[in-house]
Amino acid sequence: MARHDITLRLLRYFDVLGSELNYRRAAERLFISQPALSAAIRQLEGHAGGRLFDRDTHSVSLTPLGREWLPLVRAALHGVDDAIDALATLVDDEHVRIGYLIGTGADLLFQLLEHADRAFPGLTIETVEHDFSDPSAGLAGGTSDIALLRPPIDVDAVEMVTVAEESWVACLPRTHRLAERTELTIDELLDEPIVVAPASAGPWRDYWMAADARRGRPANVVAEAATYEAETTLVARGVGISFTTSSLARLYDRPGIRFVPIVDRPVSLTALAWRRGRLSTSARLLLQHMLSTLTSDDGPSTPGPRAPSR
C-alpha cells in the first residue's frame, strides 16, 4: 500500500493508542469501537510497512518502529492543529471573546473597553467571567481571545501587558487573634488554616498559598473556593484565612471579616493576556484599543503598552 494514503484519522488513532497502550481506553477516548480501532491500526501498519504495536492477552506495547515514529507523528499532528487554529487569524472574525477573572471586571475591564463600541460599530464583543477554577480566564481552553487575569497562569505562548499592580492582604475572621493588627508579615500567617482555589488552578493556587515563602512547609488547607463570595463566606464562618489583593478589600468587604495588609509580599499584577499568533484582525485591533487606554489621562495606571503581535 502507498504510504501517501495514510490519513490524519489513522495518525490520530495511532497517537491516542500510543498514549493509552490499551485498546479499550483508546477506543473510548476516540468514541469508536475496539474492533474499529483494531482495524484502523492494522490498516495503518499496512501503510507503514511494519508493526507499530505488540499485543498479547495482557498488554499492549510499542514496537521499535512505533517508538521511533510516534514522536514524529505527534509533531506533525501538532503542526496541523496549529494550522487550523491559525485559520481564525487569517479570516477576520467580527466576534471577539474577552474572558476576565472574577474580581477584575468590575473595576478594569469596562475602563479598558470604554468607547470600544463607538470605535468598532460592527464588532460583537462578548465578555465572560471565569472563577478560580480557570485563572487563565479562558485562554487555556481557547474560549477567550483576550483575557484580563492575574498571573501566574500555566498556558504556553502567552503574551501579557500589565494593567494594574496591587498589594497583598490577609482576609481574616473578625474574631481572629490578628484581626486588629494594622499590618502583618507573611511568616506570621503560614501556619494558619487557609482557604484556597481548586486544584485545577495549578500554579495560580500555589501562588495564592504563598508557596514560595513556605520553604517546603506544607499549607494547612481546610477548604477550597472557586469564587470570592465562597471564599469570604468561609472566612467569615471562621473556617480559615485567605490571601487576596487590596482591591478585594473594597469590593468584597462584609460583616464577619477583616482585611489586613501583608507588608512583605511582592505586588500582585493584573494583566491583559493573549495567545501569541492566535488573534484575528478584529481581536488585534480591539486589543490595541484597550492598550491605548492605558496611556490616557483617565485610564488605568500601568507601564507603557506593547503592540500585540499576530
Coordinates of C-alpha atoms in Angstrom, one line a residue:
M1 CA 0.0 0.0 0.0
A2 CA 1.2 3.5 -0.7
R3 CA 2.3 5.5 2.3
H4 CA 0.8 8.7 1.0
D5 CA -2.6 7.1 1.6
I6 CA -2.1 7.5 5.3
T7 CA -4.8 9.8 6.7
L8 CA -4.9 12.2 9.6
R9 CA -7.6 10.0 11.2
L10 CA -5.3 7.0 11.3
L11 CA -2.4 9.1 12.7
R12 CA -4.7 10.4 15.5
Y13 CA -5.7 6.8 16.3
F14 CA -2.0 5.9 16.5
D15 CA -1.3 8.9 18.8
V16 CA -4.1 8.0 21.2
L17 CA -3.3 4.3 21.3
G18 CA 0.4 5.1 21.8
S19 CA -0.6 7.2 24.8
E20 CA -3.0 4.7 26.4
L21 CA -1.4 1.4 25.4
N22 CA -4.9 0.0 26.0
Y23 CA -7.4 -0.6 23.2
R24 CA -10.5 -0.2 25.3
R25 CA -9.4 3.1 26.8
A26 CA -8.2 4.4 23.5
A27 CA -11.4 3.5 21.8
E28 CA -13.4 5.3 24.5
R29 CA -11.3 8.4 24.0
L30 CA -11.8 8.2 20.2
F31 CA -15.6 7.4 20.5
I32 CA -15.2 4.3 18.3
S33 CA -15.5 0.6 19.0
Q34 CA -12.5 -1.6 19.8
P35 CA -12.8 -3.6 16.6
A36 CA -12.9 -0.4 14.6
L37 CA -9.7 0.8 16.3
S38 CA -8.0 -2.6 15.8
A39 CA -8.9 -2.5 12.1
A40 CA -7.6 1.1 11.7
I41 CA -4.3 0.2 13.4
R42 CA -3.9 -2.8 11.1
Q43 CA -4.6 -0.5 8.1
L44 CA -2.0 2.0 9.3
E45 CA 0.6 -0.8 9.8
G46 CA -0.1 -1.9 6.3
H47 CA 0.7 1.6 5.0
A48 CA 3.7 1.9 7.3
G49 CA 5.2 -1.5 6.2
G50 CA 5.6 -2.9 9.7
R51 CA 4.0 -3.5 13.1
L52 CA 3.6 -0.5 15.4
F53 CA 2.3 -2.4 18.4
D54 CA 3.0 -5.7 20.1
R55 CA -0.2 -7.1 21.7
D56 CA -1.0 -10.1 23.8
T57 CA -3.8 -11.0 26.1
H58 CA -2.3 -9.0 28.9
S59 CA -0.6 -5.9 27.5
V60 CA 0.0 -3.6 24.5
S61 CA 3.4 -2.1 23.8
L62 CA 5.0 -0.1 21.1
T63 CA 7.4 -1.9 18.7
P64 CA 10.8 -0.2 18.0
L65 CA 9.2 1.2 14.8
G66 CA 6.3 2.5 16.8
R67 CA 8.5 4.2 19.4
E68 CA 10.6 5.9 16.8
W69 CA 7.7 7.1 14.7
L70 CA 5.3 8.2 17.4
P71 CA 7.2 11.5 18.3
L72 CA 7.3 12.4 14.6
V73 CA 3.6 11.8 14.2
R74 CA 2.8 13.9 17.3
A75 CA 4.9 16.8 16.0
A76 CA 3.0 16.5 12.6
L77 CA -0.4 16.5 14.3
H78 CA 0.6 19.4 16.5
G79 CA 1.5 21.3 13.3
V80 CA -1.8 20.5 11.7
D81 CA -3.7 21.7 14.8
D82 CA -1.7 24.9 14.8
A83 CA -2.6 25.5 11.2
I84 CA -6.2 25.0 11.9
D85 CA -6.1 27.3 14.9
A86 CA -4.3 29.9 12.8
L87 CA -7.1 30.0 10.3
A88 CA -9.0 32.3 12.7
T89 CA -6.2 34.9 12.3
L90 CA -6.4 34.8 8.5
V91 CA -10.2 35.0 8.2
D92 CA -11.4 38.1 10.0
D93 CA -14.0 37.5 12.7
E94 CA -16.4 40.2 13.8
H95 CA -16.8 38.5 17.1
V96 CA -14.2 38.8 19.9
R97 CA -14.4 36.9 23.2
I98 CA -12.9 38.5 26.3
G99 CA -12.6 36.4 29.4
Y100 CA -11.9 38.1 32.7
L101 CA -11.1 36.6 36.1
I102 CA -13.7 37.2 38.8
G103 CA -12.9 40.4 40.7
T104 CA -11.1 42.1 37.8
G105 CA -14.0 43.0 35.6
A106 CA -15.8 45.3 38.0
D107 CA -13.0 47.9 38.0
L108 CA -10.8 47.4 35.0
L109 CA -12.5 45.7 32.1
F110 CA -15.1 48.3 31.5
Q111 CA -12.5 51.1 31.6
L112 CA -10.4 49.2 29.1
L113 CA -13.4 48.8 26.8
E114 CA -14.5 52.4 27.1
H115 CA -15.6 53.7 23.7
A116 CA -14.9 50.4 22.0
D117 CA -18.5 50.1 20.7
R118 CA -18.1 53.5 19.0
A119 CA -14.6 52.6 17.6
F120 CA -15.8 49.2 16.2
P121 CA -19.5 49.6 15.4
G122 CA -19.7 46.3 13.5
L123 CA -17.9 44.2 16.2
T124 CA -19.6 42.0 18.7
I125 CA -17.7 41.9 22.0
E126 CA -18.5 39.0 24.3
T127 CA -17.3 39.2 27.9
V128 CA -17.4 36.1 30.1
E129 CA -16.4 35.9 33.8
H130 CA -14.3 33.0 35.0
D131 CA -13.8 31.8 38.5
F132 CA -10.7 30.5 40.2
S133 CA -11.0 27.0 38.6
D134 CA -9.7 28.6 35.4
P135 CA -7.4 31.5 36.3
S136 CA -6.4 31.8 32.6
A137 CA -9.9 33.2 32.0
G138 CA -10.5 31.0 29.0
L139 CA -7.1 31.2 27.3
A140 CA -6.1 27.7 28.2
G141 CA -9.2 26.2 26.6
G142 CA -9.3 28.6 23.7
T143 CA -12.7 30.0 24.7
S144 CA -11.2 33.5 25.1
D145 CA -9.3 35.6 22.5
I146 CA -8.2 38.1 25.1
A147 CA -8.1 37.7 28.9
L148 CA -8.0 40.0 31.8
L149 CA -6.3 38.0 34.6
R150 CA -3.9 37.8 37.5
P151 CA -0.7 35.9 36.7
P152 CA 0.8 33.3 37.0
I153 CA -1.0 31.0 34.6
D154 CA 0.2 27.8 33.0
V155 CA -0.5 28.4 29.3
D156 CA 2.0 28.2 26.5
A157 CA 2.8 31.0 24.1
V158 CA 1.1 33.8 26.1
E159 CA 1.9 37.5 25.8
M160 CA 0.9 39.9 28.6
V161 CA 0.8 43.6 29.4
T162 CA 0.4 44.7 33.0
V163 CA -2.6 46.9 33.6
A164 CA -2.5 47.2 37.4
E165 CA -0.5 46.4 40.5
E166 CA -1.9 45.6 43.9
S167 CA -0.6 44.7 47.3
W168 CA -1.4 41.5 49.2
V169 CA -3.8 41.5 52.1
A170 CA -4.9 38.8 54.5
C171 CA -8.6 38.1 54.8
L172 CA -9.3 37.1 58.4
P173 CA -12.3 36.3 60.5
R174 CA -13.1 39.3 62.7
T175 CA -12.6 37.2 65.8
H176 CA -9.1 36.1 64.7
R177 CA -6.3 36.9 67.1
L178 CA -4.5 39.0 64.4
A179 CA -7.6 40.8 63.1
E180 CA -6.9 44.1 64.9
R181 CA -3.4 44.4 63.6
T182 CA -2.7 47.2 61.1
E183 CA -0.2 45.1 59.1
L184 CA 1.2 41.6 59.0
T185 CA 4.2 39.7 57.6
I186 CA 3.7 36.5 55.6
D187 CA 5.6 34.4 58.1
E188 CA 3.0 35.2 60.8
L189 CA 0.3 33.6 58.6
L190 CA 1.9 30.5 57.1
D191 CA 0.7 28.1 59.8
E192 CA -2.9 29.4 59.7
P193 CA -5.6 27.2 58.2
I194 CA -6.2 28.5 54.7
V195 CA -9.0 28.6 52.1
V196 CA -7.5 28.1 48.6
A197 CA -8.6 27.9 45.0
P198 CA -9.5 24.5 43.4
A199 CA -6.6 22.2 42.4
S200 CA -7.4 22.9 38.7
A201 CA -6.0 26.4 39.2
G202 CA -2.5 24.9 39.2
P203 CA 0.4 27.4 39.7
W204 CA -2.1 30.1 40.5
R205 CA -3.3 28.2 43.5
D206 CA 0.3 27.7 44.7
Y207 CA 0.9 31.4 44.2
W208 CA -2.0 32.4 46.4
M209 CA -0.9 30.0 49.1
A210 CA 2.4 31.8 49.2
A211 CA 4.2 28.5 48.3
D212 CA 7.4 30.4 47.6
A213 CA 7.6 31.6 51.2
R214 CA 6.9 28.2 52.8
R215 CA 10.3 26.7 52.1
G216 CA 8.8 23.2 51.9
R217 CA 6.4 23.7 54.8
P218 CA 3.0 22.3 53.7
A219 CA 0.0 24.6 53.8
N220 CA -2.8 23.8 56.2
V221 CA -5.6 23.7 53.5
V222 CA -9.0 23.4 55.1
A223 CA -11.3 24.3 52.2
E224 CA -11.5 25.2 48.6
A225 CA -13.4 28.1 47.0
A226 CA -13.8 29.0 43.3
T227 CA -15.2 32.5 43.9
Y228 CA -14.6 35.4 46.2
E229 CA -18.1 35.1 47.5
A230 CA -17.5 31.5 48.6
E231 CA -14.0 32.4 49.9
T232 CA -15.1 35.3 52.1
T233 CA -18.1 33.3 53.4
L234 CA -15.8 30.5 54.6
V235 CA -13.5 33.1 56.2
A236 CA -16.4 34.8 57.9
R237 CA -17.5 31.4 59.3
G238 CA -14.1 31.0 60.8
V239 CA -13.1 28.0 58.7
G240 CA -9.8 29.6 57.8
I241 CA -8.0 32.6 56.4
S242 CA -7.1 33.5 52.8
F243 CA -4.7 35.7 50.9
T244 CA -6.0 38.2 48.3
T245 CA -5.4 41.7 46.8
S246 CA -6.1 45.1 48.2
S247 CA -9.0 45.9 45.7
L248 CA -10.9 42.9 47.1
A249 CA -10.9 44.6 50.5
R250 CA -13.2 47.2 49.0
L251 CA -15.2 45.0 46.6
Y252 CA -16.0 42.1 49.0
D253 CA -15.9 43.7 52.5
R254 CA -18.7 42.3 54.7
P255 CA -19.6 41.7 58.3
G256 CA -17.5 38.9 59.9
I257 CA -14.2 39.5 58.1
R258 CA -11.3 41.9 58.2
F259 CA -8.6 42.7 55.7
V260 CA -5.1 43.4 57.0
P261 CA -2.2 44.4 54.6
I262 CA 0.7 42.0 54.3
V263 CA 3.8 44.2 54.0
D264 CA 6.5 41.9 52.7
R265 CA 5.0 40.3 49.6
P266 CA 5.8 41.3 46.0
V267 CA 3.0 43.2 44.3
S268 CA 0.2 41.2 42.6
L269 CA -0.2 42.0 38.9
T270 CA -3.3 42.3 36.8
A271 CA -2.6 41.8 33.0
L272 CA -4.2 41.7 29.6
A273 CA -3.1 38.4 28.0
W274 CA -3.5 36.7 24.7
R275 CA -2.1 33.6 22.9
R276 CA 0.8 34.5 20.6
G277 CA -0.2 34.2 16.9
R278 CA -3.9 33.5 17.7
L279 CA -5.5 36.9 17.3
S280 CA -7.9 37.7 14.5
T281 CA -7.6 41.1 12.8
S282 CA -10.6 42.3 14.8
A283 CA -9.2 41.0 18.1
R284 CA -5.9 42.5 17.4
L285 CA -7.4 45.9 16.7
L286 CA -9.6 45.7 19.8
L287 CA -6.6 44.8 21.9
Q288 CA -4.7 47.8 20.6
H289 CA -7.7 50.0 21.5
M290 CA -7.6 48.5 25.1
L291 CA -3.9 49.1 25.4
S292 CA -4.3 52.7 24.2
T293 CA -6.5 53.4 27.2
L294 CA -3.5 52.6 29.5
T295 CA -1.8 55.8 28.5
S296 CA -4.8 58.1 28.6
D297 CA -5.3 60.6 31.4
D298 CA -8.3 58.8 32.8
G299 CA -7.3 55.2 32.1
P300 CA -5.6 52.7 34.4
S301 CA -2.1 53.4 35.5
T302 CA 0.4 51.0 34.1
P303 CA 3.7 50.7 32.3
G304 CA 3.6 51.7 28.6
P305 CA 1.7 49.2 26.3
R306 CA 3.4 46.9 23.8
A307 CA 1.7 46.4 20.4
P308 CA 0.3 42.9 20.1
S309 CA 1.9 40.6 17.5
R310 CA -0.1 38.5 15.1

